[in-house]
CSV table of C-alpha atoms in Angstrom, one decimal:
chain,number,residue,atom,x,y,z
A,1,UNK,CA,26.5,4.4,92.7
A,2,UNK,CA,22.7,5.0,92.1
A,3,UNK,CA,22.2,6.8,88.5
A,4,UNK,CA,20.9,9.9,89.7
A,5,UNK,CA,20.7,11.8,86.7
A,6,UNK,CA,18.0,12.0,84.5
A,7,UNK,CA,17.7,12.9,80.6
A,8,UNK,CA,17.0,16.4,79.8
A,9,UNK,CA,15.0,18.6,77.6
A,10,UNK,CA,16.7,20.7,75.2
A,11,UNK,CA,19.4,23.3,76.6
A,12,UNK,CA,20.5,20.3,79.7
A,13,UNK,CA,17.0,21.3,81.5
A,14,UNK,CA,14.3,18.6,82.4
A,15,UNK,CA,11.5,18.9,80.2
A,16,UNK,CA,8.1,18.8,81.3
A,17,UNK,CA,5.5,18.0,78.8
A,18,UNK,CA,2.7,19.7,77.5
A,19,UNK,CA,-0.6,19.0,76.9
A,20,UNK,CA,-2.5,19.1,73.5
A,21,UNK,CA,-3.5,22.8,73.6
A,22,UNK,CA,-5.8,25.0,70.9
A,23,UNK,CA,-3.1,26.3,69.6
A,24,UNK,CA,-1.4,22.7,68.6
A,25,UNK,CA,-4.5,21.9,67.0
A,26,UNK,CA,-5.3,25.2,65.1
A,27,UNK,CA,-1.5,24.6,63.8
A,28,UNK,CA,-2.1,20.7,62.5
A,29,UNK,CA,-4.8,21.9,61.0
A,30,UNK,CA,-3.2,24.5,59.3
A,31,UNK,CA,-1.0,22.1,58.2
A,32,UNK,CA,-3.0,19.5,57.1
A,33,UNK,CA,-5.3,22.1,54.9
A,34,UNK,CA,-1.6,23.5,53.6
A,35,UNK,CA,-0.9,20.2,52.6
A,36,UNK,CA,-4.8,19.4,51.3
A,37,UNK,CA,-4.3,22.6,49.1
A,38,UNK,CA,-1.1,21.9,47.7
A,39,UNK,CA,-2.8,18.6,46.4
A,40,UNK,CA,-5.6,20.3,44.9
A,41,UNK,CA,-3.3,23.0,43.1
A,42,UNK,CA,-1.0,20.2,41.7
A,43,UNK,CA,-4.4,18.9,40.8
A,44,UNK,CA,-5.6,21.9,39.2
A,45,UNK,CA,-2.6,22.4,37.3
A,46,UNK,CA,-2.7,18.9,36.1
A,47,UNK,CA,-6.3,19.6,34.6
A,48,UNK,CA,-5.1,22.5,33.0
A,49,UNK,CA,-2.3,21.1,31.3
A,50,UNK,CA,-4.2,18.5,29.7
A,51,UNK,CA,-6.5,21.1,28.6
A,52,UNK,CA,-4.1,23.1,26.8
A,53,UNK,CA,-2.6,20.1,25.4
A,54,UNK,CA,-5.9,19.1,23.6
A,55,UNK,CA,-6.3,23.0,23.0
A,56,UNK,CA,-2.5,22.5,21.3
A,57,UNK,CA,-3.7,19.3,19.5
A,58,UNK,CA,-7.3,20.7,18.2
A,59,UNK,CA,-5.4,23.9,16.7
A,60,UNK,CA,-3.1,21.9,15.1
A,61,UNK,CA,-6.0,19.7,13.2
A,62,UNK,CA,-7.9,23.4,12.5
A,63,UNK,CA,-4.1,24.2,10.7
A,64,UNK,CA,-4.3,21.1,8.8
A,65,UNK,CA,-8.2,21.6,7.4
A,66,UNK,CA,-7.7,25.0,6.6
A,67,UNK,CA,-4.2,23.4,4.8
A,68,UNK,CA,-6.0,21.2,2.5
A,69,UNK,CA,-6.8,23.9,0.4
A,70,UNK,CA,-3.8,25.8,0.2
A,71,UNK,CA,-2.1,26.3,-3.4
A,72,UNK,CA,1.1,24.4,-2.9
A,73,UNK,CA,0.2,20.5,-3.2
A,74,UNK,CA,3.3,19.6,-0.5
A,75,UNK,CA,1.7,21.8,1.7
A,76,UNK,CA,-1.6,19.7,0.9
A,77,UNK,CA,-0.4,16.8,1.3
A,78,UNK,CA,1.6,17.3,4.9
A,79,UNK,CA,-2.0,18.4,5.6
A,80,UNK,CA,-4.0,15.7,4.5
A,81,UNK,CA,-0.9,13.2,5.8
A,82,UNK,CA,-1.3,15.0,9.5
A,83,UNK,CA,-5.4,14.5,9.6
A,84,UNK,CA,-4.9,10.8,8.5
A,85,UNK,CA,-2.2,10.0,11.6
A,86,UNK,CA,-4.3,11.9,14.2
A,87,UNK,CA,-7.5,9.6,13.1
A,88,UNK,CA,-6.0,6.7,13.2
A,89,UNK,CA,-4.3,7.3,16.4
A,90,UNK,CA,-7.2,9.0,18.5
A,91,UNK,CA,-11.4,9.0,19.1
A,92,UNK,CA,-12.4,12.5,17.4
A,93,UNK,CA,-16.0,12.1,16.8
A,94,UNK,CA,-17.1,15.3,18.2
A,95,UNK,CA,-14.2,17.7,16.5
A,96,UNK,CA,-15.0,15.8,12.9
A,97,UNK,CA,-19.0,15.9,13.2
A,98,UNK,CA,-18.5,19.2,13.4
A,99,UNK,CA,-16.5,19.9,10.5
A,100,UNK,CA,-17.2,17.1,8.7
A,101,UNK,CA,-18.3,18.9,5.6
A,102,UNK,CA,-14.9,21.0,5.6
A,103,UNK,CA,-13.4,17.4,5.3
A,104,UNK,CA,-15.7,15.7,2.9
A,105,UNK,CA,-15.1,19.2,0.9
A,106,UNK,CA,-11.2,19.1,0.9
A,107,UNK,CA,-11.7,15.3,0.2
A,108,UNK,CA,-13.3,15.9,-3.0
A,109,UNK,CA,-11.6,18.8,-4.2
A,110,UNK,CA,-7.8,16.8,-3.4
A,111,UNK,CA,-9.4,13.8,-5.6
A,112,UNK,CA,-10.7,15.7,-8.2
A,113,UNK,CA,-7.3,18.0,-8.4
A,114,UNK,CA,-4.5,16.7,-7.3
A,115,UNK,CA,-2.2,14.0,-8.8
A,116,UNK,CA,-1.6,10.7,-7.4
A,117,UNK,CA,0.2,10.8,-4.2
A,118,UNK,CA,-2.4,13.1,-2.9
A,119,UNK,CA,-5.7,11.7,-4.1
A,120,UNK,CA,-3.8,8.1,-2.7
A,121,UNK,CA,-4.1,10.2,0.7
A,122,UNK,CA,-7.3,12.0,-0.2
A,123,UNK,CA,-8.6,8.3,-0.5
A,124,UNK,CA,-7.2,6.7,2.6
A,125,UNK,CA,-8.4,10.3,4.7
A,126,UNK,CA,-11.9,9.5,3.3
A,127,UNK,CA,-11.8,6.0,4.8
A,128,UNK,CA,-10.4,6.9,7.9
A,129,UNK,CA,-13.5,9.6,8.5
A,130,UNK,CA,-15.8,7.4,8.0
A,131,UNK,CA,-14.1,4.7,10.4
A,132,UNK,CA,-14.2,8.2,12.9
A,133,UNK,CA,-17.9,9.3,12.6
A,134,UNK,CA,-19.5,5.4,12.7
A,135,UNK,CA,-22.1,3.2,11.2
A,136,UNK,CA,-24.8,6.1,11.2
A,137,UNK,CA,-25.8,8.7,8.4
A,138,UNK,CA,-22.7,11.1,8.9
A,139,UNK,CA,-20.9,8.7,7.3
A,140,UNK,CA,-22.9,7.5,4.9
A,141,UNK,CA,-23.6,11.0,3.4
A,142,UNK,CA,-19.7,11.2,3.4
A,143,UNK,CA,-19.9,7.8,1.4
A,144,UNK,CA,-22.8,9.2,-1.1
A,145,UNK,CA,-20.9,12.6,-1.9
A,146,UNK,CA,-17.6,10.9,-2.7
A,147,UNK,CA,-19.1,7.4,-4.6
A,148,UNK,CA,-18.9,9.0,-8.0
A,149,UNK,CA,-15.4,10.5,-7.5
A,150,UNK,CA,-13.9,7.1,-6.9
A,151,UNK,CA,-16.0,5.3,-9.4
A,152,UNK,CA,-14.9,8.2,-11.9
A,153,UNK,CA,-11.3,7.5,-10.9
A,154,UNK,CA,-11.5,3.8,-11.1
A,155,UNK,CA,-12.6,3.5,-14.6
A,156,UNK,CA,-10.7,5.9,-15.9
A,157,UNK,CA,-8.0,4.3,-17.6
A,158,UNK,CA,-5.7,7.3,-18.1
A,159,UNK,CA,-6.2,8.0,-14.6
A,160,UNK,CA,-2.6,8.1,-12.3
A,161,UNK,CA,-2.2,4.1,-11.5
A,162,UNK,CA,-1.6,5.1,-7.5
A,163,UNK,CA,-4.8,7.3,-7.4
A,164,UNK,CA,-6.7,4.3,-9.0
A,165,UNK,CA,-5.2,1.7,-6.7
A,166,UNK,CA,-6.0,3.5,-3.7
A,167,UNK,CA,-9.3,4.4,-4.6
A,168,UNK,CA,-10.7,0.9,-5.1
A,169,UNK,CA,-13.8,1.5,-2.7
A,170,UNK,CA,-17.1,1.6,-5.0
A,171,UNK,CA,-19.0,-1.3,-5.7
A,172,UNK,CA,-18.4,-5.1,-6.7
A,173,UNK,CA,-19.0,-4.4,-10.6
A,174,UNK,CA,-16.0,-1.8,-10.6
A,175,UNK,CA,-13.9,-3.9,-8.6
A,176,UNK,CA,-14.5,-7.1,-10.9
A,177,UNK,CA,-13.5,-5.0,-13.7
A,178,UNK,CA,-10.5,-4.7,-12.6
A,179,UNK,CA,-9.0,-7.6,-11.0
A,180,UNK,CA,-11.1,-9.6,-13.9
A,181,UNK,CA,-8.1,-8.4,-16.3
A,182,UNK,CA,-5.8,-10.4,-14.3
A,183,UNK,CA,-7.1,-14.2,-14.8
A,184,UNK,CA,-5.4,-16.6,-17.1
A,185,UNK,CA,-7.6,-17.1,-20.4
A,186,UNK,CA,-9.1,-19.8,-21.8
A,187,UNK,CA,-6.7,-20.3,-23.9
A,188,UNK,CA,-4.2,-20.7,-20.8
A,189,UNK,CA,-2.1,-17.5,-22.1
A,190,UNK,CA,-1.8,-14.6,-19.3
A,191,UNK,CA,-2.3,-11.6,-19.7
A,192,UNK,CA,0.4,-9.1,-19.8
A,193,UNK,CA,0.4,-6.8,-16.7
A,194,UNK,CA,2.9,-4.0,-15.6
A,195,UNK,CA,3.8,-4.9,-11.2
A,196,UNK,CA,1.7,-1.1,-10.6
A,197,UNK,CA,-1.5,-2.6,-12.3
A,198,UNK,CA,-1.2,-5.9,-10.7
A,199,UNK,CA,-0.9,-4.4,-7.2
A,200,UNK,CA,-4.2,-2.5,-8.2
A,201,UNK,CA,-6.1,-5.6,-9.0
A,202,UNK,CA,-4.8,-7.1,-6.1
A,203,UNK,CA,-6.6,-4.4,-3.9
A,204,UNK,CA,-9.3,-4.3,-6.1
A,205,UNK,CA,-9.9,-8.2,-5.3
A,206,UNK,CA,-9.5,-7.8,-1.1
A,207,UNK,CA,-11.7,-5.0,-1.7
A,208,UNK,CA,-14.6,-7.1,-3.7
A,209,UNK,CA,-13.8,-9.9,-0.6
A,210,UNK,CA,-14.4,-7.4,2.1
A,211,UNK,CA,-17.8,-6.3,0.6
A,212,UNK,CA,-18.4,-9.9,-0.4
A,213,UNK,CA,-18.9,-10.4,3.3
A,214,UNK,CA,-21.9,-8.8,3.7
A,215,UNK,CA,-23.9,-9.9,0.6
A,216,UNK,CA,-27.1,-12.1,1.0
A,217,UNK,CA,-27.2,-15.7,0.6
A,218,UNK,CA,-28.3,-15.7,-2.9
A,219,UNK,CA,-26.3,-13.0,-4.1
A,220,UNK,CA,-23.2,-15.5,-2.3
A,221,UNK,CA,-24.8,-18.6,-4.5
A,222,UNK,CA,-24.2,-16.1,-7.7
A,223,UNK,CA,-20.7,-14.9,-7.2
A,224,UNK,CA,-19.8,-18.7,-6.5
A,225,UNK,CA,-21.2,-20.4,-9.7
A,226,UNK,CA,-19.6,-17.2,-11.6
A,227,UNK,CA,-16.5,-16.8,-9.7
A,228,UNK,CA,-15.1,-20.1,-8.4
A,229,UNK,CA,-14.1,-21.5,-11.6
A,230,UNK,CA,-12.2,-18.9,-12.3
A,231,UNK,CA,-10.9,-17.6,-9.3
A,232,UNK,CA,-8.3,-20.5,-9.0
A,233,UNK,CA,-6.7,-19.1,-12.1
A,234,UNK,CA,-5.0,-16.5,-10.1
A,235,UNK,CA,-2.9,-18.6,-8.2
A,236,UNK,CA,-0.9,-18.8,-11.1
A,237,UNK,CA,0.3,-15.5,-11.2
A,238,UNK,CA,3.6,-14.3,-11.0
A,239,UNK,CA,3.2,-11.7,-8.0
A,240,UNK,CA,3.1,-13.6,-4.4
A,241,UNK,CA,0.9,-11.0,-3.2
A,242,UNK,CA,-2.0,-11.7,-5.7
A,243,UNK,CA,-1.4,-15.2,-5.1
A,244,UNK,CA,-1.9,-14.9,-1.6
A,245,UNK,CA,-5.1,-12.9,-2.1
A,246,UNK,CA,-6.7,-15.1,-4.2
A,247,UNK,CA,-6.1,-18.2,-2.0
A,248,UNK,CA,-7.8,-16.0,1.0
A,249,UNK,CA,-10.5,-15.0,-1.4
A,250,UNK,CA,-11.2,-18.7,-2.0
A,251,UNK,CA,-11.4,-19.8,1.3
A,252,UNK,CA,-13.5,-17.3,2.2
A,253,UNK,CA,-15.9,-17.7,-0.8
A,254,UNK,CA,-15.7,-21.7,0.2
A,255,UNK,CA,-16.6,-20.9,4.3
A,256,UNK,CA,-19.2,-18.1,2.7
A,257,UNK,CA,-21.4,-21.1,0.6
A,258,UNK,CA,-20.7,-23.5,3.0
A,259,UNK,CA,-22.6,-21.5,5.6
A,260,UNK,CA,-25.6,-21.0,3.1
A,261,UNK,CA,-25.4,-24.7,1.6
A,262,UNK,CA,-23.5,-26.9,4.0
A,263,UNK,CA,-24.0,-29.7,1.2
A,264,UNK,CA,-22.1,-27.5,-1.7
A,265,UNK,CA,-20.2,-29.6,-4.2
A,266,UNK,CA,-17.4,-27.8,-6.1
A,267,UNK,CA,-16.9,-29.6,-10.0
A,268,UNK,CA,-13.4,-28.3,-10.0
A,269,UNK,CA,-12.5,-29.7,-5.9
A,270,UNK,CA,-9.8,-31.9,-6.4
A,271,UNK,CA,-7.9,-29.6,-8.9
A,272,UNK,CA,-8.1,-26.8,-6.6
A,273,UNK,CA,-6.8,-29.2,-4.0
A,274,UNK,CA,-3.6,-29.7,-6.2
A,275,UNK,CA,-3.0,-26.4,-7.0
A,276,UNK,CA,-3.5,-25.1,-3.5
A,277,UNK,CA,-1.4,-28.4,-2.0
A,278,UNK,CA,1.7,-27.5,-4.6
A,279,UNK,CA,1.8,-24.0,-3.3
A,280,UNK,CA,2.1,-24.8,-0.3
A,281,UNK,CA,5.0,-27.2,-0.5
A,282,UNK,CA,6.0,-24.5,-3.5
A,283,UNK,CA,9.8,-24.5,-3.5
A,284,UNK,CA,10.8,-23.1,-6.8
A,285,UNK,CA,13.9,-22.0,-7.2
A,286,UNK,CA,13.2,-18.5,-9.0
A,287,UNK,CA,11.1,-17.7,-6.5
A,288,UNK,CA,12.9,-15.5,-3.6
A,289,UNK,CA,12.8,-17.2,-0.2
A,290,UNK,CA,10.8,-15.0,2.1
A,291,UNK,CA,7.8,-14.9,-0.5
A,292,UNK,CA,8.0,-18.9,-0.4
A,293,UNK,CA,7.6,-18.9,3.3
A,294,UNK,CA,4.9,-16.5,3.2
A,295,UNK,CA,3.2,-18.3,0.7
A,296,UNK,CA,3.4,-21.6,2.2
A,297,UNK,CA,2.3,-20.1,5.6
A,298,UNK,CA,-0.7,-19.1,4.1
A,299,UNK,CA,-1.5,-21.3,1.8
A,300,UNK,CA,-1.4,-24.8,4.5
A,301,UNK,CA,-4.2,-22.8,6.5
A,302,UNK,CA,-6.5,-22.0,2.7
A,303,UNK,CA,-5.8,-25.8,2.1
A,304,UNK,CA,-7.3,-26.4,5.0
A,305,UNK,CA,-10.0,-24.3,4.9
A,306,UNK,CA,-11.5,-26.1,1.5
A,307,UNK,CA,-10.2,-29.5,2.5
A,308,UNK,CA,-11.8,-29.2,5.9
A,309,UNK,CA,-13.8,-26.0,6.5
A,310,UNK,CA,-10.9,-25.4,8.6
A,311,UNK,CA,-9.8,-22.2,10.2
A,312,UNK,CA,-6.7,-21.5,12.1
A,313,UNK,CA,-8.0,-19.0,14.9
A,314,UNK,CA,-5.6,-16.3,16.4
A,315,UNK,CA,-5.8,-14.5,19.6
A,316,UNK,CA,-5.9,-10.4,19.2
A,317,UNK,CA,-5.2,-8.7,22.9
A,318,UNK,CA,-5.4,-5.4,23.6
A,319,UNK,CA,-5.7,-3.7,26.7
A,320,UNK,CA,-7.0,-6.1,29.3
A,321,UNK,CA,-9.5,-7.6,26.1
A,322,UNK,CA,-8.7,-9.8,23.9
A,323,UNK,CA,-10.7,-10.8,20.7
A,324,UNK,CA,-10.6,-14.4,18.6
A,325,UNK,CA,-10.3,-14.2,14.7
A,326,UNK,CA,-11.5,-17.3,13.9
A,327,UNK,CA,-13.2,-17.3,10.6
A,328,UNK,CA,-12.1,-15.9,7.0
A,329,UNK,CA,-14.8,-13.1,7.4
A,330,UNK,CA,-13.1,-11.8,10.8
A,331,UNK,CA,-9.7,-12.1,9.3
A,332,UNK,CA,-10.7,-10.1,6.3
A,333,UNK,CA,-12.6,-7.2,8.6
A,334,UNK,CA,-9.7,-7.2,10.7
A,335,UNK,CA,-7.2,-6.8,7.8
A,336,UNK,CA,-8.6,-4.1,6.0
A,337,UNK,CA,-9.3,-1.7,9.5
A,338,UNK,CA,-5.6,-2.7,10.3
A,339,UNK,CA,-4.8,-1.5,6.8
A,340,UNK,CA,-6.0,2.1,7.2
A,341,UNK,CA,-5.5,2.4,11.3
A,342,UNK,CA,-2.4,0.3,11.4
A,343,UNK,CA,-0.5,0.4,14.7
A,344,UNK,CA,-3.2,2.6,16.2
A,345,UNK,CA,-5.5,-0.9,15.8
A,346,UNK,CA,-5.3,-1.7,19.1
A,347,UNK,CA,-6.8,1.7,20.8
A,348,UNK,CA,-9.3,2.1,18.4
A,349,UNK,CA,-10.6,-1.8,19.2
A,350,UNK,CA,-10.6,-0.4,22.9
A,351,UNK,CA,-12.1,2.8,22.6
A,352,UNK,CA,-13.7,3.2,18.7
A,353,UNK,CA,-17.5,2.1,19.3
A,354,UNK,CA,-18.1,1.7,15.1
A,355,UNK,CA,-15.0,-0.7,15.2
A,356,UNK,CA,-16.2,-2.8,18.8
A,357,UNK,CA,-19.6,-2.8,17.5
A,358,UNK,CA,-18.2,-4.5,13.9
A,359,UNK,CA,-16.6,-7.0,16.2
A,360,UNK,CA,-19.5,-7.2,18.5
A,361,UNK,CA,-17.2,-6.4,21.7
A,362,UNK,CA,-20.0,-4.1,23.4
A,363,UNK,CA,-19.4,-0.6,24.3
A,364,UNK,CA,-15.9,0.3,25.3
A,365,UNK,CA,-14.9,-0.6,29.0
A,366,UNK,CA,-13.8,2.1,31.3
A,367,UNK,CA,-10.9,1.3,33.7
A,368,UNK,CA,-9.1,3.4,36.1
A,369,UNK,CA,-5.6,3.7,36.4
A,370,UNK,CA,-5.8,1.7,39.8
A,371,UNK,CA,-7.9,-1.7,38.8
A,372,UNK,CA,-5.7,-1.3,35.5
A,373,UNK,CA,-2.4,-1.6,37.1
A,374,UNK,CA,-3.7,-4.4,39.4
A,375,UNK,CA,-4.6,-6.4,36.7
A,376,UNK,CA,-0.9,-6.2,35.0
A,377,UNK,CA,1.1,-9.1,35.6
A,378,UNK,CA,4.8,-8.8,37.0
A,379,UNK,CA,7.5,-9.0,34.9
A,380,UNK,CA,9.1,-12.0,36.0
A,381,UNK,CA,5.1,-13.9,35.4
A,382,UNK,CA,5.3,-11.9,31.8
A,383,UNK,CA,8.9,-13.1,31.3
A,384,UNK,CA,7.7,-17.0,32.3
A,385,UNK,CA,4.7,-16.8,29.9
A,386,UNK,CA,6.3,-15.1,26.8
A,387,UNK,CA,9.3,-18.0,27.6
A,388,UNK,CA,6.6,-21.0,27.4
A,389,UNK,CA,4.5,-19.4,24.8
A,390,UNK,CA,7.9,-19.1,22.7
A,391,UNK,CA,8.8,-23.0,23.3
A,392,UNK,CA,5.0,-24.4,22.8
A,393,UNK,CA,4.8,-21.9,19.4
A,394,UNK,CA,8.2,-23.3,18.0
A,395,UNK,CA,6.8,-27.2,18.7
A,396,UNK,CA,4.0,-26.6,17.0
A,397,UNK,CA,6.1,-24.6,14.0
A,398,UNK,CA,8.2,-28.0,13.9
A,399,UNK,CA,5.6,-30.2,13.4
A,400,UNK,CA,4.0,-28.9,10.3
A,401,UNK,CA,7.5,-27.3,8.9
A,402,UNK,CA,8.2,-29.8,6.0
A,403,UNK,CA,12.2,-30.4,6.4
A,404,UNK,CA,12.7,-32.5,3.7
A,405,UNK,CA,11.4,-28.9,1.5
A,406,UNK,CA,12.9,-26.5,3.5
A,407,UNK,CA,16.8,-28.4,2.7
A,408,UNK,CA,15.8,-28.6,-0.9
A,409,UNK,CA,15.9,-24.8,-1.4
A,410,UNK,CA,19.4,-24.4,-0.6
């Protein structure tokens, strides 16, 4: 039999259907604006709660100023602990230039007052500002007002040992003062130094290196003739960390002359060569094992830098940047921001323009959330890359890893 029946409506009846009335349009629309305000409220919202998060965060940093004055010296130092993680962790140039004589105050008065552990973070909160407000005069009028506190500190010799170790930020006379004390003398006796004192000439010497890298020329031709022949004599010390900065220092003194005389001839060149060789094939058994790796890391690229004029470059990448650290001057910039900023390095080389312009990396790039996430690779191409990078960095690691030294330890 013919089907007959036909499919009906709702309620069994044949539906007819309608056209597209007023009505049916004035409801879509009311919908579609219903759904169009809904975005914009969630929107709104949004706005607002980032603004009373930064509201949250900006009271919090007014707690901590108006804290670095208060009687108790834990609550000081919280205080002065809290303003040193939010600036190494975020941009606040406009908050700080605005109260940046509130901070320089509290500064000065924590230095001049407290005892060691707080003028340590009186010191490192002084560093940071400047970092914060830039290059311009802000920061060097912080620099002028607090200058004779730290010089005061430094050569005071009854001073606390932390407050002088963390304050070693004056000039190049005060800092050779110090880590002077530490060479081997003529007489090939060393001096007798307690581990706290040697830690402060150590910083006292990457200090005179960082500034080194900004002298003139002639002032460079200077500290070579005086320095050079003496410098190597603290490769014989006893701490592994003052060993390894004096090895840097050298190479970067040696890639500092070279670039002013490319025809400099060092007296003392194949001595140094030795020295520098036996430390890093150093495998003495008093010696604990993960300062002997560190200190033949380091020492086969400082070999290489005076043997050669050598550097081994590394790869920074942060963000969708990336910046190459490919001299002894770079490394040493880099190494003392990292220092102070440590793991928030990588945001302020992204968005800090003191710090980009330092590094000459222009003004900081602006990227929305949309081009950003394009730009990320997939895990599985992450995942292939870290896998090859892992197997091409463990060839190379074989090749200059001296086996026959490496068995002789055990």
């Amino acid at each position: 039999m013919p089907r007959t029946k036909k499919r009906s409506g709702r309620g069994g009846q044949q539906g007819n259907v309608q056209p597209f009335s007023e009505d049916d349009a004035s409801i879509e629309t009311l919908s579609h604006c219903s759904s169009l305000s809904e975005r914009t409220s969630a929107a709104e919202e949004a706005g607002e709660t980032e603004e009373m998060a930064q509201e949250d965060f900006q009271y919090k940093l007014k707690v901590y100023i108006d804290s670095t004055v208060d009687k108790s010296a834990k609550t000081r130092q919280g205080a002065l602990d809290g303003l040193k993680t939010a600036m190494a962790t975020k941009i606040l140039y406009e908050f700080i230039s605005e109260r940046r004589m509130t901070i320089t105050d509290s500064i000065e008065r924590s230095l001049k007052k407290g005892k060691g552990v707080e003028q340590c973070a009186a010191a490192s909160l002084a560093c940071l500002l400047c970092i914060q407000l830039g290059s311009g005069i802000e920061s060097e009028e912080v620099f002028k007002t607090l200058k004779p506190v730290f010089k005061t500190i430094l050569n005071d010799g009854a001073a606390n040992i932390q407050a002088r170790q963390a304050d070693v930020y004056a000039t190049m006379e005060s800092f050779e003062s110090l880590f002077t004390h530490s060479y081997v003398r003529d007489d090939g006796s060393r001096p007798s130094v307690n581990p706290q004192t040697t830690q402060l000439h150590t910083n006292a010497l990457l200090s005179w290196a960082l500034l080194l890298t900004i002298c003139t020329g002639s002032h460079i031709r200077v500290i070579a003739q005086k320095h050079l022949p003496k410098l190597p004599r603290l490769l014989e010390n006893d701490d592994v960390n003052m060993r390894i900065a004096a090895g840097e220092t050298i190479a970067l003194l040696f890639e500092l002359i070279r670039d002013v005389d490319p025809e400099f001839d060092y007296d003392g060149w194949e001595p140094l060569c030795e020295k520098l060789n036996a430390l890093a094939t150093d495998c003495t058994k008093h010696r604990a094992k993960t300062d002997k790796r560190k200190q033949r890391s380091v020492f086969r690229d400082v070999l290489k830098a005076v043997e050669e004029g050598d550097f081994q470059s590394e790869t920074i990448r942060f963000g969708t940047e990336r910046m190459v650290i490919d001299s002894w001057v770079r490394k040493r910039t880099y190494d003392a921001f990292r220092e102070f900023v440590g793991s928030g390095m990588n945001y302020h080389l992204q968005a800090n323009e003191f710090i980009r312009d330092v590094f000459e990396l222009g003004p900081p790039m602006l990227i929305d959330s949309a081009a950003l996430k394009a730009m990320k690779s997939s895990r599985l191409e992450r995942h292939l890359y870290n896998a090859a990078a892992f197997k091409a960095r463990t060839k190379a690691r074989n090749k200059v890893r001296d086996k026959r030294v490496d068995v002789g330890e055990f």
